PDB file of C-alpha atoms in Angstrom:
ATOM      1  CA  MET A  66      67.991 -79.365 -42.767  1.00 34.00           C
ATOM      2  CA  ARG A  67      64.216 -79.147 -42.304  1.00 30.00           C
ATOM      3  CA  PRO A  68      62.187 -80.356 -45.298  1.00 34.00           C
ATOM      4  CA  ALA A  69      60.537 -77.633 -47.361  1.00 39.00           C
ATOM      5  CA  SER A  70      57.062 -78.944 -46.574  1.00 38.00           C
ATOM      6  CA  VAL A  71      55.965 -80.056 -43.121  1.00 36.00           C
ATOM      7  CA  GLU A  72      52.489 -81.487 -42.768  1.00 37.00           C
ATOM      8  CA  TYR A  73      50.436 -81.387 -39.610  1.00 33.00           C
ATOM      9  CA  THR A  74      47.028 -83.003 -39.523  1.00 36.00           C
ATOM     10  CA  SER A  75      43.965 -82.185 -37.485  1.00 36.00           C
ATOM     11  CA  PRO A  76      43.025 -84.534 -34.620  1.00 34.00           C
ATOM     12  CA  PRO A  77      41.170 -87.644 -35.816  1.00 34.00           C
ATOM     13  CA  GLU A  78      37.440 -87.267 -36.263  1.00 33.00           C
ATOM     14  CA  PRO A  79      35.119 -89.155 -33.875  1.00 31.00           C
ATOM     15  CA  ASP A  80      33.650 -92.437 -35.068  1.00 31.00           C
ATOM     16  CA  LEU A  81      30.611 -92.090 -37.296  1.00 30.00           C
ATOM     17  CA  PHE A  82      27.232 -92.872 -35.852  1.00 28.00           C
ATOM     18  CA  PHE A  83      25.164 -95.744 -37.123  1.00 29.00           C
ATOM     19  CA  ILE A  84      21.465 -96.406 -36.600  1.00 29.00           C
ATOM     20  CA  MET A  85      19.924 -99.705 -35.493  1.00 30.00           C
ATOM     21  CA  ASP A  86      16.246-100.149 -34.688  1.00 32.00           C
ATOM     22  CA  GLY A  87      15.794 -96.399 -34.569  1.00 32.00           C
ATOM     23  CA  ARG A  88      18.501 -95.939 -31.940  1.00 31.00           C
ATOM     24  CA  HIS A  89      21.778 -94.078 -32.476  1.00 31.00           C
ATOM     25  CA  PHE A  90      25.100 -95.666 -31.534  1.00 30.00           C
ATOM     26  CA  ALA A  91      28.555 -94.057 -31.415  1.00 33.00           C
ATOM     27  CA  GLY A  92      30.342 -97.177 -32.638  1.00 34.00           C
ATOM     28  CA  ALA A  93      30.420-100.938 -32.409  1.00 34.00           C
ATOM     29  CA  GLY A  94      29.454-102.088 -28.929  1.00 36.00           C
ATOM     30  CA  ALA A  95      28.600 -98.574 -27.760  1.00 37.00           C
ATOM     31  CA  ALA A  96      25.533 -97.664 -25.755  1.00 40.00           C
ATOM     32  CA  PRO A  97      22.712 -95.710 -27.411  1.00 41.00           C
ATOM     33  CA  VAL A  98      23.012 -91.929 -27.326  1.00 39.00           C
ATOM     34  CA  GLY A  99      20.409 -89.189 -27.501  1.00 45.00           C
ATOM     35  CA  ASP A 100      19.317 -87.192 -30.536  1.00 42.00           C
ATOM     36  CA  ASP A 101      20.961 -84.005 -29.237  1.00 46.00           C
ATOM     37  CA  GLU A 102      24.316 -85.735 -28.957  1.00 45.00           C
ATOM     38  CA  VAL A 103      23.877 -87.187 -32.439  1.00 37.00           C
ATOM     39  CA  ALA A 104      23.163 -83.753 -33.881  1.00 39.00           C
ATOM     40  CA  HIS A 105      26.171 -82.235 -32.114  1.00 42.00           C
ATOM     41  CA  THR A 106      28.559 -84.962 -33.221  1.00 39.00           C
ATOM     42  CA  LEU A 107      27.342 -85.014 -36.806  1.00 37.00           C
ATOM     43  CA  LEU A 108      27.833 -81.259 -36.990  1.00 39.00           C
ATOM     44  CA  THR A 109      31.389 -81.568 -35.704  1.00 42.00           C
ATOM     45  CA  GLN A 110      32.115 -84.129 -38.416  1.00 48.00           C
ATOM     46  CA  ILE A 111      31.202 -81.776 -41.262  1.00 53.00           C
ATOM     47  CA  PRO A 112      34.427 -80.084 -42.434  1.00 62.00           C
ATOM     48  CA  THR A 113      34.257 -76.313 -42.087  1.00 79.00           C
ATOM     49  CA  MET A 114      36.656 -73.518 -42.868  1.00 93.00           C
ATOM     50  CA  ARG A 115      36.022 -70.166 -41.284  1.00 97.00           C
ATOM     51  CA  LEU A 116      39.141 -68.082 -40.965  1.00 97.00           C
ATOM     52  CA  LEU A 117      40.272 -64.680 -39.774  1.00 98.00           C
ATOM     53  CA  LEU A 118      42.874 -62.749 -41.764  1.00 98.00           C
ATOM     54  CA  THR A 119      44.897 -59.776 -40.624  1.00 98.00           C
ATOM     55  CA  SER A 120      48.421 -58.522 -41.265  1.00 98.00           C
ATOM     56  CA  ASP A 121      50.909 -55.704 -40.735  1.00 98.00           C
ATOM     57  CA  LEU A 122      50.365 -55.434 -36.990  1.00 98.00           C
ATOM     58  CA  HIS A 123      53.873 -53.993 -36.530  1.00 98.00           C
ATOM     59  CA  TYR A 124      54.343 -54.770 -32.847  1.00 98.00           C
ATOM     60  CA  ARG A 125      50.991 -53.392 -31.740  1.00 98.00           C
ATOM     61  CA  LEU A 126      50.619 -55.853 -28.912  1.00 97.00           C
ATOM     62  CA  ARG A 127      47.068 -54.730 -28.184  1.00 97.00           C
ATOM     63  CA  HIS A 128      46.123 -56.092 -31.600  1.00 98.00           C
ATOM     64  CA  TYR A 129      47.578 -59.466 -30.661  1.00 98.00           C
ATOM     65  CA  ASP A 130      45.703 -59.300 -27.350  1.00 98.00           C
ATOM     66  CA  TRP A 131      42.459 -58.645 -29.229  1.00 98.00           C
ATOM     67  CA  LEU A 132      43.133 -61.595 -31.519  1.00 98.00           C
ATOM     68  CA  LEU A 133      43.704 -63.772 -28.473  1.00 98.00           C
ATOM     69  CA  GLY A 134      40.167 -63.009 -27.336  1.00 97.00           C
ATOM     70  CA  VAL A 135      38.490 -64.003 -30.613  1.00 98.00           C
ATOM     71  CA  ALA A 136      40.757 -66.694 -32.074  1.00 98.00           C
ATOM     72  CA  ALA A 137      38.755 -69.628 -30.714  1.00 97.00           C
ATOM     73  CA  ARG A 138      35.774 -68.620 -32.879  1.00 97.00           C
ATOM     74  CA  PHE A 139      37.675 -69.529 -36.051  1.00 97.00           C
ATOM     75  CA  ASP A 140      39.042 -72.710 -37.588  1.00 97.00           C
ATOM     76  CA  ALA A 141      42.217 -70.810 -38.458  1.00 98.00           C
ATOM     77  CA  VAL A 142      43.764 -67.401 -37.833  1.00 98.00           C
ATOM     78  CA  VAL A 143      46.184 -65.950 -40.394  1.00 98.00           C
ATOM     79  CA  ILE A 144      48.624 -63.094 -39.790  1.00 98.00           C
ATOM     80  CA  ALA A 145      50.115 -62.380 -43.195  1.00 98.00           C
ATOM     81  CA  GLY A 146      53.437 -60.813 -42.285  1.00 97.00           C
ATOM     82  CA  ASP A 147      55.058 -57.670 -40.887  1.00 98.00           C
ATOM     83  CA  HIS A 148      54.956 -58.420 -37.187  1.00 98.00           C
ATOM     84  CA  ILE A 149      57.950 -56.234 -36.282  1.00 98.00           C
ATOM     85  CA  ASP A 150      57.952 -52.422 -36.189  1.00 98.00           C
ATOM     86  CA  ILE A 151      61.358 -51.394 -37.521  1.00 96.00           C
ATOM     87  CA  SER A 152      60.696 -47.736 -36.624  1.00 96.00           C
ATOM     88  CA  SER A 153      60.110 -48.514 -32.940  1.00 97.00           C
ATOM     89  CA  THR A 154      62.537 -47.508 -30.206  1.00 97.00           C
ATOM     90  CA  VAL A 155      62.077 -51.045 -28.839  1.00 98.00           C
ATOM     91  CA  SER A 156      64.889 -53.259 -30.114  1.00 97.00           C
ATOM     92  CA  ASP A 157      64.132 -56.033 -32.582  1.00 97.00           C
ATOM     93  CA  ARG A 158      65.362 -58.552 -30.015  1.00 97.00           C
ATOM     94  CA  VAL A 159      62.826 -57.414 -27.432  1.00 98.00           C
ATOM     95  CA  GLN A 160      60.057 -57.230 -30.034  1.00 98.00           C
ATOM     96  CA  ILE A 161      60.787 -60.774 -31.194  1.00 98.00           C
ATOM     97  CA  ALA A 162      60.593 -62.085 -27.619  1.00 98.00           C
ATOM     98  CA  ALA A 163      57.220 -60.420 -27.015  1.00 98.00           C
ATOM     99  CA  LEU A 164      55.839 -61.378 -30.426  1.00 98.00           C
ATOM    100  CA  SER A 165      56.938 -64.988 -29.998  1.00 98.00           C
ATOM    101  CA  ALA A 166      55.032 -65.177 -26.722  1.00 98.00           C
ATOM    102  CA  SER A 167      51.928 -63.644 -28.308  1.00 98.00           C
ATOM    103  CA  LEU A 168      52.013 -65.979 -31.304  1.00 98.00           C
ATOM    104  CA  THR A 169      52.456 -69.017 -29.074  1.00 98.00           C
ATOM    105  CA  ALA A 170      49.509 -67.966 -26.911  1.00 98.00           C
ATOM    106  CA  LEU A 171      47.355 -67.458 -30.012  1.00 98.00           C
ATOM    107  CA  SER A 172      48.230 -70.923 -31.288  1.00 98.00           C
ATOM    108  CA  HIS A 173      46.713 -72.397 -28.127  1.00 98.00           C
ATOM    109  CA  GLU A 174      43.331 -70.890 -29.057  1.00 98.00           C
ATOM    110  CA  SER A 175      43.148 -71.738 -32.783  1.00 98.00           C
ATOM    111  CA  ARG A 176      45.280 -73.066 -35.605  1.00 98.00           C
ATOM    112  CA  LEU A 177      47.591 -70.182 -36.459  1.00 98.00           C
ATOM    113  CA  LEU A 178      49.423 -69.464 -39.716  1.00 98.00           C
ATOM    114  CA  VAL A 179      51.995 -66.667 -39.918  1.00 98.00           C
ATOM    115  CA  CYS A 180      54.291 -65.679 -42.753  1.00 98.00           C
ATOM    116  CA  SER A 181      57.156 -63.230 -42.735  1.00 98.00           C
ATOM    117  CA  GLY A 182      57.008 -59.799 -44.278  1.00 98.00           C
ATOM    118  CA  ASN A 183      59.722 -57.407 -45.343  1.00 98.00           C
ATOM    119  CA  HIS A 184      59.890 -55.915 -41.822  1.00 98.00           C
ATOM    120  CA  ASP A 185      60.492 -59.282 -40.123  1.00 98.00           C
ATOM    121  CA  LEU A 186      63.930 -60.177 -41.478  1.00 98.00           C
ATOM    122  CA  ASP A 187      66.573 -60.809 -38.815  1.00 97.00           C
ATOM    123  CA  SER A 188      68.996 -63.231 -40.513  1.00 97.00           C
ATOM    124  CA  ARG A 189      70.524 -64.162 -43.854  1.00 97.00           C
ATOM    125  CA  ASN A 190      70.530 -67.365 -45.874  1.00 95.00           C
ATOM    126  CA  PRO A 191      73.802 -68.817 -47.247  1.00 95.00           C
ATOM    127  CA  GLN A 192      73.402 -66.637 -50.340  1.00 95.00           C
ATOM    128  CA  GLY A 193      73.259 -63.484 -48.211  1.00 97.00           C
ATOM    129  CA  GLU A 194      69.531 -62.851 -48.687  1.00 98.00           C
ATOM    130  CA  LYS A 195      67.513 -61.728 -45.669  1.00 97.00           C
ATOM    131  CA  THR A 196      65.203 -64.176 -43.870  1.00 98.00           C
ATOM    132  CA  ALA A 197      63.009 -64.280 -40.759  1.00 98.00           C
ATOM    133  CA  ALA A 198      64.836 -67.042 -38.897  1.00 97.00           C
ATOM    134  CA  TRP A 199      63.251 -66.050 -35.571  1.00 98.00           C
ATOM    135  CA  LEU A 200      59.969 -67.623 -36.656  1.00 98.00           C
ATOM    136  CA  ASP A 201      61.568 -71.085 -36.582  1.00 98.00           C
ATOM    137  CA  ALA A 202      61.505 -71.034 -32.788  1.00 97.00           C
ATOM    138  CA  VAL A 203      57.708 -70.647 -32.585  1.00 98.00           C
ATOM    139  CA  ARG A 204      56.749 -73.393 -35.054  1.00 98.00           C
ATOM    140  CA  SER A 205      54.530 -76.059 -33.499  1.00 97.00           C
ATOM    141  CA  GLY A 206      51.775 -78.485 -34.385  1.00 97.00           C
ATOM    142  CA  THR A 207      49.263 -75.641 -34.167  1.00 98.00           C
ATOM    143  CA  LEU A 208      51.449 -72.806 -35.476  1.00 98.00           C
ATOM    144  CA  ALA A 209      52.586 -72.937 -39.107  1.00 98.00           C
ATOM    145  CA  ILE A 210      55.282 -70.580 -40.376  1.00 98.00           C
ATOM    146  CA  ASP A 211      57.346 -69.873 -43.488  1.00 98.00           C
ATOM    147  CA  GLY A 212      57.868 -73.002 -45.562  1.00 98.00           C
ATOM    148  CA  ASP A 213      55.111 -75.092 -43.975  1.00 98.00           C
ATOM    149  CA  THR A 214      52.270 -76.830 -45.761  1.00 98.00           C
ATOM    150  CA  VAL A 215      49.525 -77.900 -43.359  1.00 98.00           C
ATOM    151  CA  HIS A 216      46.063 -79.403 -43.564  1.00 97.00           C
ATOM    152  CA  ILE A 217      43.231 -78.005 -41.458  1.00 97.00           C
ATOM    153  CA  ALA A 218      39.936 -79.842 -41.934  1.00 93.00           C
ATOM    154  CA  ASP A 219      39.422 -80.066 -45.714  1.00 93.00           C
ATOM    155  CA  THR A 220      41.796 -77.216 -46.594  1.00 97.00           C
ATOM    156  CA  MET A 221      45.505 -77.232 -47.394  1.00 98.00           C
ATOM    157  CA  PHE A 222      47.504 -74.113 -46.510  1.00 98.00           C
ATOM    158  CA  THR A 223      50.979 -73.204 -47.732  1.00 98.00           C
ATOM    159  CA  VAL A 224      52.841 -70.457 -45.873  1.00 98.00           C
ATOM    160  CA  CYS A 225      55.287 -68.587 -48.095  1.00 98.00           C
ATOM    161  CA  PRO A 226      58.259 -66.592 -46.784  1.00 98.00           C
ATOM    162  CA  TRP A 227      59.128 -63.103 -47.893  1.00 98.00           C
ATOM    163  CA  TRP A 228      61.721 -63.468 -50.627  1.00 97.00           C
ATOM    164  CA  ASP A 229      64.639 -61.050 -50.662  1.00 94.00           C
ATOM    165  CA  GLY A 230      66.483 -62.303 -53.730  1.00 96.00           C
ATOM    166  CA  PRO A 231      66.558 -64.922 -56.487  1.00 97.00           C
ATOM    167  CA  HIS A 232      67.472 -67.887 -54.288  1.00 97.00           C
ATOM    168  CA  ALA A 233      64.649 -67.236 -51.843  1.00 96.00           C
ATOM    169  CA  ARG A 234      62.273 -66.632 -54.757  1.00 97.00           C
ATOM    170  CA  GLU A 235      63.239 -69.994 -56.245  1.00 97.00           C
ATOM    171  CA  ALA A 236      62.665 -71.606 -52.847  1.00 97.00           C
ATOM    172  CA  VAL A 237      59.110 -70.231 -52.812  1.00 98.00           C
ATOM    173  CA  ALA A 238      58.501 -71.671 -56.275  1.00 98.00           C
ATOM    174  CA  ALA A 239      59.854 -75.055 -55.140  1.00 98.00           C
ATOM    175  CA  LEU A 240      57.693 -74.955 -51.997  1.00 98.00           C
ATOM    176  CA  LEU A 241      54.554 -74.388 -54.065  1.00 98.00           C
ATOM    177  CA  ALA A 242      55.504 -77.045 -56.623  1.00 98.00           C
ATOM    178  CA  GLU A 243      55.894 -79.631 -53.863  1.00 98.00           C
ATOM    179  CA  ALA A 244      52.624 -78.621 -52.215  1.00 98.00           C
ATOM    180  CA  ALA A 245      50.782 -78.719 -55.553  1.00 98.00           C
ATOM    181  CA  SER A 246      51.584 -82.422 -55.867  1.00 97.00           C
ATOM    182  CA  LYS A 247      49.586 -83.033 -52.671  1.00 95.00           C
ATOM    183  CA  ARG A 248      46.575 -80.914 -53.531  1.00 97.00           C
ATOM    184  CA  THR A 249      43.224 -82.656 -53.349  1.00 94.00           C
ATOM    185  CA  GLY A 250      40.826 -79.738 -52.931  1.00 95.00           C
ATOM    186  CA  ARG A 251      40.846 -76.245 -51.463  1.00 97.00           C
ATOM    187  CA  TRP A 252      44.354 -74.761 -51.346  1.00 98.00           C
ATOM    188  CA  ILE A 253      45.140 -71.422 -49.699  1.00 98.00           C
ATOM    189  CA  TRP A 254      48.432 -69.531 -49.755  1.00 98.00           C
ATOM    190  CA  VAL A 255      49.646 -67.144 -47.069  1.00 98.00           C
ATOM    191  CA  TYR A 256      51.845 -64.692 -48.991  1.00 98.00           C
ATOM    192  CA  HIS A 257      52.701 -61.244 -47.642  1.00 98.00           C
ATOM    193  CA  ALA A 258      52.844 -59.117 -50.800  1.00 98.00           C
ATOM    194  CA  PRO A 259      49.884 -59.101 -53.210  1.00 98.00           C
ATOM    195  CA  PRO A 260      50.328 -59.037 -56.979  1.00 98.00           C
ATOM    196  CA  GLU A 261      50.022 -55.760 -58.824  1.00 97.00           C
ATOM    197  CA  GLY A 262      46.395 -54.702 -58.831  1.00 97.00           C
ATOM    198  CA  PRO A 263      43.881 -53.147 -56.437  1.00 98.00           C
ATOM    199  CA  LEU A 264      45.429 -54.888 -53.408  1.00 98.00           C
ATOM    200  CA  SER A 265      48.838 -53.315 -54.097  1.00 98.00           C
ATOM    201  CA  TRP A 266      47.670 -49.742 -54.761  1.00 98.00           C
ATOM    202  CA  THR A 267      48.893 -47.029 -52.361  1.00 97.00           C
ATOM    203  CA  GLY A 268      46.896 -44.257 -53.983  1.00 96.00           C
ATOM    204  CA  LYS A 269      49.983 -43.166 -55.913  1.00 96.00           C
ATOM    205  CA  ARG A 270      51.621 -46.319 -57.241  1.00 96.00           C
ATOM    206  CA  HIS A 271      51.614 -50.113 -57.085  1.00 96.00           C
ATOM    207  CA  PHE A 272      53.938 -52.222 -54.950  1.00 96.00           C
ATOM    208  CA  GLY A 273      52.958 -55.655 -56.232  1.00 96.00           C
ATOM    209  CA  ASP A 274      54.967 -58.863 -55.999  1.00 97.00           C
ATOM    210  CA  PRO A 275      56.388 -59.513 -59.486  1.00 95.00           C
ATOM    211  CA  ALA A 276      56.619 -63.300 -59.050  1.00 96.00           C
ATOM    212  CA  LEU A 277      53.116 -63.938 -57.758  1.00 97.00           C
ATOM    213  CA  PRO A 278      50.995 -63.532 -60.934  1.00 97.00           C
ATOM    214  CA  ALA A 279      52.863 -66.317 -62.749  1.00 97.00           C
ATOM    215  CA  LEU A 280      52.593 -68.617 -59.728  1.00 98.00           C
ATOM    216  CA  ILE A 281      48.848 -68.013 -59.508  1.00 98.00           C
ATOM    217  CA  ALA A 282      48.478 -68.668 -63.237  1.00 98.00           C
ATOM    218  CA  GLN A 283      50.424 -71.914 -62.894  1.00 98.00           C
ATOM    219  CA  TYR A 284      48.710 -73.381 -59.826  1.00 98.00           C
ATOM    220  CA  ALA A 285      45.353 -71.561 -59.483  1.00 98.00           C
ATOM    221  CA  PRO A 286      45.075 -71.724 -55.684  1.00 98.00           C
ATOM    222  CA  SER A 287      41.656 -71.216 -54.148  1.00 98.00           C
ATOM    223  CA  ALA A 288      42.787 -68.065 -52.342  1.00 98.00           C
ATOM    224  CA  VAL A 289      45.877 -66.000 -51.530  1.00 98.00           C
ATOM    225  CA  LEU A 290      45.915 -64.181 -48.181  1.00 98.00           C
ATOM    226  CA  CYS A 291      48.094 -61.070 -48.304  1.00 98.00           C
ATOM    227  CA  GLY A 292      48.954 -57.819 -46.556  1.00 98.00           C
ATOM    228  CA  HIS A 293      51.876 -55.429 -47.141  1.00 98.00           C
ATOM    229  CA  ILE A 294      50.035 -52.423 -48.594  1.00 98.00           C
ATOM    230  CA  HIS A 295      48.295 -50.763 -45.670  1.00 98.00           C
ATOM    231  CA  GLU A 296      46.391 -48.214 -47.720  1.00 97.00           C
ATOM    232  CA  ALA A 297      45.036 -50.392 -50.534  1.00 98.00           C
ATOM    233  CA  PRO A 298      41.559 -51.146 -49.145  1.00 97.00           C
ATOM    234  CA  HIS A 299      41.039 -47.508 -48.152  1.00 96.00           C
ATOM    235  CA  LYS A 300      42.055 -45.826 -51.422  1.00 97.00           C
ATOM    236  CA  LYS A 301      40.083 -45.039 -54.543  1.00 96.00           C
ATOM    237  CA  ASP A 302      40.942 -47.744 -57.108  1.00 96.00           C
ATOM    238  CA  GLY A 303      42.226 -49.957 -54.293  1.00 98.00           C
ATOM    239  CA  SER A 304      40.372 -52.826 -52.663  1.00 98.00           C
ATOM    240  CA  TRP A 305      40.421 -55.462 -49.928  1.00 98.00           C
ATOM    241  CA  PHE A 306      39.640 -58.250 -52.399  1.00 98.00           C
ATOM    242  CA  ASP A 307      40.472 -59.186 -55.961  1.00 98.00           C
ATOM    243  CA  ARG A 308      40.085 -62.174 -58.235  1.00 98.00           C
ATOM    244  CA  ILE A 309      42.485 -63.609 -60.792  1.00 97.00           C
ATOM    245  CA  GLY A 310      40.814 -66.408 -62.716  1.00 97.00           C
ATOM    246  CA  ASN A 311      39.313 -68.659 -60.044  1.00 96.00           C
ATOM    247  CA  THR A 312      41.672 -67.424 -57.318  1.00 98.00           C
ATOM    248  CA  TRP A 313      40.422 -65.003 -54.666  1.00 98.00           C
ATOM    249  CA  LEU A 314      42.942 -62.591 -53.147  1.00 98.00           C
ATOM    250  CA  PHE A 315      42.547 -60.610 -49.927  1.00 98.00           C
ATOM    251  CA  ASN A 316      44.332 -57.788 -48.089  1.00 98.00           C
ATOM    252  CA  ALA A 317      42.754 -56.419 -44.899  1.00 98.00           C
ATOM    253  CA  GLY A 318      44.931 -53.304 -44.836  1.00 98.00           C
ATOM    254  CA  ASN A 319      45.723 -51.402 -41.671  1.00 96.00           C
ATOM    255  CA  GLN A 320      43.959 -49.085 -39.252  1.00 96.00           C
ATOM    256  CA  ILE A 321      44.646 -47.073 -36.112  1.00 95.00           C
ATOM    257  CA  GLY A 322      43.323 -48.068 -32.702  1.00 96.00           C
ATOM    258  CA  ASP A 323      43.400 -51.170 -30.548  1.00 96.00           C
ATOM    259  CA  ILE A 324      41.571 -53.518 -32.949  1.00 98.00           C
ATOM    260  CA  PRO A 325      43.118 -54.583 -36.260  1.00 98.00           C
ATOM    261  CA  ALA A 326      41.456 -54.334 -39.631  1.00 98.00           C
ATOM    262  CA  ARG A 327      40.542 -57.888 -40.578  1.00 98.00           C
ATOM    263  CA  ILE A 328      38.721 -60.106 -43.019  1.00 98.00           C
ATOM    264  CA  GLU A 329      36.491 -62.959 -41.946  1.00 98.00           C
ATOM    265  CA  ILE A 330      36.202 -65.587 -44.674  1.00 98.00           C
ATOM    266  CA  ASP A 331      33.623 -68.361 -44.489  1.00 97.00           C
ATOM    267  CA  PHE A 332      34.323 -70.764 -47.323  1.00 94.00           C
ATOM    268  CA  ASP A 333      31.280 -72.896 -46.519  1.00 91.00           C
ATOM    269  CA  ALA A 334      28.877 -69.952 -46.588  1.00 95.00           C
ATOM    270  CA  GLN A 335      30.858 -68.556 -49.559  1.00 96.00           C
ATOM    271  CA  VAL A 336      31.194 -65.067 -48.124  1.00 98.00           C
ATOM    272  CA  ALA A 337      33.986 -62.723 -47.012  1.00 98.00           C
ATOM    273  CA  ARG A 338      33.583 -59.688 -44.756  1.00 98.00           C
ATOM    274  CA  TRP A 339      36.051 -56.832 -44.370  1.00 98.00           C
ATOM    275  CA  ILE A 340      35.683 -55.304 -40.915  1.00 98.00           C
ATOM    276  CA  THR A 341      37.202 -51.971 -39.909  1.00 98.00           C
ATOM    277  CA  MET A 342      36.359 -49.067 -37.633  1.00 96.00           C
ATOM    278  CA  GLU A 343      34.457 -47.612 -40.601  1.00 94.00           C
ATOM    279  CA  GLY A 344      32.071 -50.552 -40.872  1.00 97.00           C
ATOM    280  CA  VAL A 345      31.647 -53.873 -42.654  1.00 98.00           C
ATOM    281  CA  GLU A 346      31.786 -54.705 -46.350  1.00 98.00           C
ATOM    282  CA  GLU A 347      30.720 -58.087 -47.682  1.00 98.00           C
ATOM    283  CA  GLN A 348      31.646 -59.987 -50.827  1.00 98.00           C
ATOM    284  CA  ALA A 349      30.012 -63.191 -52.057  1.00 98.00           C
ATOM    285  CA  LEU A 350      32.517 -65.826 -53.144  1.00 97.00           C
ATOM    286  CA  GLY A 351      30.179 -67.939 -55.259  1.00 84.00           C
TER     287      GLY A 351
END
């Protein structure tokens, strides 16, 4: 049985520079290095967190191809559930094979975090509740999936599975409780369904996750990265961002075409940008 929380750490940082007689050294016994190299190395030592969020790609492989071309620009890429298209004539088995290859390729370009959504469920747990067991096969040191807690730079991420019943819901609560004990700073959840509010609004009704508000109130994560409701950012009274207490919540929504709707979040610059075919909206996070 795999533990509920698996931690992967970023590669070790290079040795800090020290200065002696006006010259810069990379470590004890090292030769002097130039100012340009010092500037480059010092910049790489400053923790950053710039991430790309999208979701609900539903087997649009051209969206995954587009992500492959931009992933290296970000410290982390998040796909917040609903990878499979259950209405497609392509079988789930074939979709899973193609999606697994795409996710693996993406994880070679950037740290990748993917959670399951309600369309991704191919198996059942011992209690008979649906799960996305196929994601287990793509987990790696650079690809975090349901049930993983990972550290990237100065940020801890917890990836939450879609819950299909009380046992899976309790497992999510236990996952977050364990991760909370390890929190030292910024903590971000990947969680497919948003809570009831502007991110869950279809234009006619809400489809919010009933368990999430209490979990946010209990743990106050820095941010929750969601999806699920395609229309929410595009509808009157809907939105691509929300805030509950000190917790920011995001849902990029969905759009037609070859490029996914997405949100770029720069936690160091304290800004988020929602980017769609209609343009760019920006929200300060300060």
